[in-house]
Amino acid sequence: MARLDEIADLLCVTSRWLRTGEGPKHPGVPSTSYTGRTALLEQPDAYLPGSALSYPHDVDVPFFNEVLNASNRGQTHVAQIPDYQVRLSSTIFQAMDVSPDQAICAPLTGNSMAPRIEDGSTLAIDCSLTQIVDGEIYALEHDGMLRIRYVYRQV
């Protein structure tokens, strides 16, 4: 069971929820607030942008995407999408030791990171990490395009 607890900590979920699918999914959410898998059925819009439903410790993270330049020559730049945010639990930020004001979300377009990250996945990005560590995954803006890649220093 100790290994299951470690996996649950890495995924920012409770070990009971991981083992049985019952109880609160995220640590810190009272177990009386919902019962297992029915929570998403009862509150399907709880984590959709613009939803009035939220949990006490939710954080709205700005959403960025590639948008066409005004010149409309097929060139893009990365920009914040107005009035669109992704709602995440603050326990995720605490578990990852990330400041919510340093986080953004963006979609991954393409399959260059498959099977690690699938096409269309929404990623939460810690903008405070700027020092390159060989072999880690980074979000980069390159020539107006958002790139998610493994980065290696070249000697």
Tab-separated table of C-alpha atoms in Angstrom:
chain	number	residue	atom	x	y	z
A	1	MET	CA	0.000	0.000	0.000
A	2	ALA	CA	2.944	2.349	0.537
A	3	ARG	CA	3.638	2.350	-3.211
A	4	LEU	CA	0.000	3.213	-3.925
A	5	ASP	CA	0.309	6.184	-1.545
A	6	GLU	CA	3.399	7.379	-3.430
A	7	ILE	CA	1.603	7.120	-6.771
A	8	ALA	CA	-1.427	8.949	-5.374
A	9	ASP	CA	0.846	11.765	-4.143
A	10	LEU	CA	2.457	12.072	-7.577
A	11	LEU	CA	-0.972	12.272	-9.250
A	12	CYS	CA	-2.336	14.712	-6.628
A	13	VAL	CA	-5.218	12.379	-5.751
A	14	THR	CA	-6.167	10.472	-2.612
A	15	SER	CA	-5.045	6.865	-2.344
A	16	ARG	CA	-8.610	5.775	-1.504
A	17	TRP	CA	-9.934	7.336	-4.706
A	18	LEU	CA	-7.105	5.772	-6.738
A	19	ARG	CA	-7.727	2.333	-5.207
A	20	THR	CA	-11.563	2.242	-5.284
A	21	GLY	CA	-12.837	5.243	-7.257
A	22	GLU	CA	-14.770	6.357	-4.176
A	23	GLY	CA	-14.437	9.336	-1.869
A	24	PRO	CA	-12.859	12.682	-2.702
A	25	LYS	CA	-10.527	12.602	-5.679
A	26	HIS	CA	-8.270	15.439	-4.498
A	27	PRO	CA	-6.762	15.852	-1.025
A	28	GLY	CA	-8.347	18.607	1.031
A	29	VAL	CA	-11.835	18.262	-0.490
A	30	PRO	CA	-14.327	17.226	2.203
A	31	SER	CA	-15.600	13.687	1.635
A	32	THR	CA	-19.160	14.844	2.333
A	33	SER	CA	-19.089	17.166	-0.694
A	34	TYR	CA	-19.648	14.256	-3.094
A	35	THR	CA	-19.632	10.508	-3.354
A	36	GLY	CA	-17.070	9.040	-5.685
A	37	ARG	CA	-17.708	8.853	-9.407
A	38	THR	CA	-21.126	10.498	-9.205
A	39	ALA	CA	-19.536	13.884	-8.452
A	40	LEU	CA	-18.673	14.567	-12.070
A	41	LEU	CA	-22.132	13.470	-13.164
A	42	GLU	CA	-23.804	15.753	-10.640
A	43	GLN	CA	-21.534	18.732	-11.410
A	44	PRO	CA	-20.290	18.214	-14.979
A	45	ASP	CA	-19.434	21.899	-15.457
A	46	ALA	CA	-17.424	22.292	-12.248
A	47	TYR	CA	-14.128	22.665	-14.108
A	48	LEU	CA	-15.279	24.285	-17.343
A	49	PRO	CA	-14.312	27.917	-18.036
A	50	GLY	CA	-16.953	30.411	-16.992
A	51	SER	CA	-18.635	27.936	-14.683
A	52	ALA	CA	-20.081	29.295	-11.479
A	53	LEU	CA	-19.377	25.966	-9.786
A	54	SER	CA	-16.070	25.688	-7.999
A	55	TYR	CA	-14.428	24.282	-4.946
A	56	PRO	CA	-13.083	26.587	-2.222
A	57	HIS	CA	-9.442	26.309	-3.245
A	58	ASP	CA	-9.719	26.453	-7.039
A	59	VAL	CA	-7.427	28.680	-9.088
A	60	ASP	CA	-8.248	30.062	-12.543
A	61	VAL	CA	-5.171	29.808	-14.775
A	62	PRO	CA	-4.899	31.928	-17.952
A	63	PHE	CA	-5.113	30.031	-21.228
A	64	PHE	CA	-2.689	30.767	-24.081
A	65	ASN	CA	-2.757	29.560	-27.670
A	66	GLU	CA	-1.243	30.298	-31.057
A	67	VAL	CA	-3.187	32.983	-32.962
A	68	LEU	CA	-2.697	34.289	-36.486
A	69	ASN	CA	-0.796	37.565	-36.849
A	70	ALA	CA	-2.726	40.546	-38.144
A	71	SER	CA	-0.754	40.314	-41.403
A	72	ASN	CA	-2.599	37.002	-41.945
A	73	ARG	CA	0.319	35.411	-43.844
A	74	GLY	CA	0.058	32.162	-41.941
A	75	GLN	CA	2.397	33.390	-39.215
A	76	THR	CA	1.329	33.026	-35.636
A	77	HIS	CA	2.224	34.259	-32.187
A	78	VAL	CA	1.382	32.948	-28.736
A	79	ALA	CA	-1.230	35.062	-26.953
A	80	GLN	CA	-3.541	34.866	-23.980
A	81	ILE	CA	-7.097	34.002	-24.976
A	82	PRO	CA	-9.365	36.629	-23.367
A	83	ASP	CA	-12.117	35.413	-21.041
A	84	TYR	CA	-10.856	31.812	-21.178
A	85	GLN	CA	-9.230	30.178	-18.179
A	86	VAL	CA	-8.614	26.683	-16.889
A	87	ARG	CA	-9.731	25.998	-13.336
A	88	LEU	CA	-7.328	23.848	-11.305
A	89	SER	CA	-7.265	22.790	-7.679
A	90	SER	CA	-4.746	24.653	-5.518
A	91	THR	CA	-3.634	21.270	-4.140
A	92	ILE	CA	-2.057	20.587	-7.534
A	93	PHE	CA	0.041	23.738	-7.235
A	94	GLN	CA	1.005	22.912	-3.647
A	95	ALA	CA	2.010	19.350	-4.537
A	96	MET	CA	4.146	20.545	-7.456
A	97	ASP	CA	5.563	23.529	-5.505
A	98	VAL	CA	4.366	25.976	-8.186
A	99	SER	CA	3.086	29.485	-7.571
A	100	PRO	CA	-0.330	29.837	-9.276
A	101	ASP	CA	0.557	33.328	-10.520
A	102	GLN	CA	3.510	31.805	-12.444
A	103	ALA	CA	1.318	29.234	-14.232
A	104	ILE	CA	-0.351	29.300	-17.631
A	105	CYS	CA	-2.208	26.660	-19.636
A	106	ALA	CA	-1.843	25.902	-23.329
A	107	PRO	CA	-2.816	23.112	-25.714
A	108	LEU	CA	-0.357	20.720	-27.308
A	109	THR	CA	-0.920	20.580	-31.051
A	110	GLY	CA	0.570	17.673	-32.953
A	111	ASN	CA	1.982	14.307	-32.018
A	112	SER	CA	5.662	15.157	-31.562
A	113	MET	CA	5.499	14.313	-27.847
A	114	ALA	CA	3.396	11.133	-28.163
A	115	PRO	CA	3.012	8.813	-26.361
A	116	ARG	CA	4.176	10.901	-23.357
A	117	ILE	CA	1.746	13.751	-24.143
A	118	GLU	CA	-1.102	13.232	-26.599
A	119	ASP	CA	-2.235	15.671	-29.307
A	120	GLY	CA	-4.850	18.087	-27.967
A	121	SER	CA	-3.801	17.777	-24.310
A	122	THR	CA	-4.042	20.931	-22.233
A	123	LEU	CA	-0.802	21.521	-20.361
A	124	ALA	CA	-0.201	23.561	-17.221
A	125	ILE	CA	3.144	25.330	-17.579
A	126	ASP	CA	5.311	26.741	-14.772
A	127	CYS	CA	6.768	29.948	-16.247
A	128	SER	CA	9.189	30.387	-13.348
A	129	LEU	CA	11.367	27.496	-14.516
A	130	THR	CA	13.859	29.035	-16.905
A	131	GLN	CA	17.074	27.135	-16.199
A	132	ILE	CA	17.563	24.246	-18.620
A	133	VAL	CA	18.011	20.781	-17.123
A	134	ASP	CA	19.103	18.236	-19.732
A	135	GLY	CA	16.386	15.835	-20.801
A	136	GLU	CA	13.438	17.671	-19.231
A	137	ILE	CA	10.307	18.816	-21.091
A	138	TYR	CA	9.922	22.558	-21.716
A	139	ALA	CA	7.401	24.874	-23.337
A	140	LEU	CA	9.088	27.275	-25.745
A	141	GLU	CA	7.896	30.005	-28.036
A	142	HIS	CA	9.848	29.624	-31.275
A	143	ASP	CA	9.170	31.846	-34.281
A	144	GLY	CA	5.633	32.512	-33.043
A	145	MET	CA	4.817	28.875	-32.432
A	146	LEU	CA	4.361	27.126	-29.103
A	147	ARG	CA	6.719	24.159	-28.919
A	148	ILE	CA	6.669	21.469	-26.244
A	149	ARG	CA	9.934	19.556	-26.420
A	150	TYR	CA	12.607	17.683	-24.555
A	151	VAL	CA	15.544	20.068	-24.289
A	152	TYR	CA	19.221	19.093	-24.209
A	153	ARG	CA	22.288	21.303	-23.939
A	154	GLN	CA	24.704	20.898	-26.807
A	155	VAL	CA	28.392	20.854	-26.004
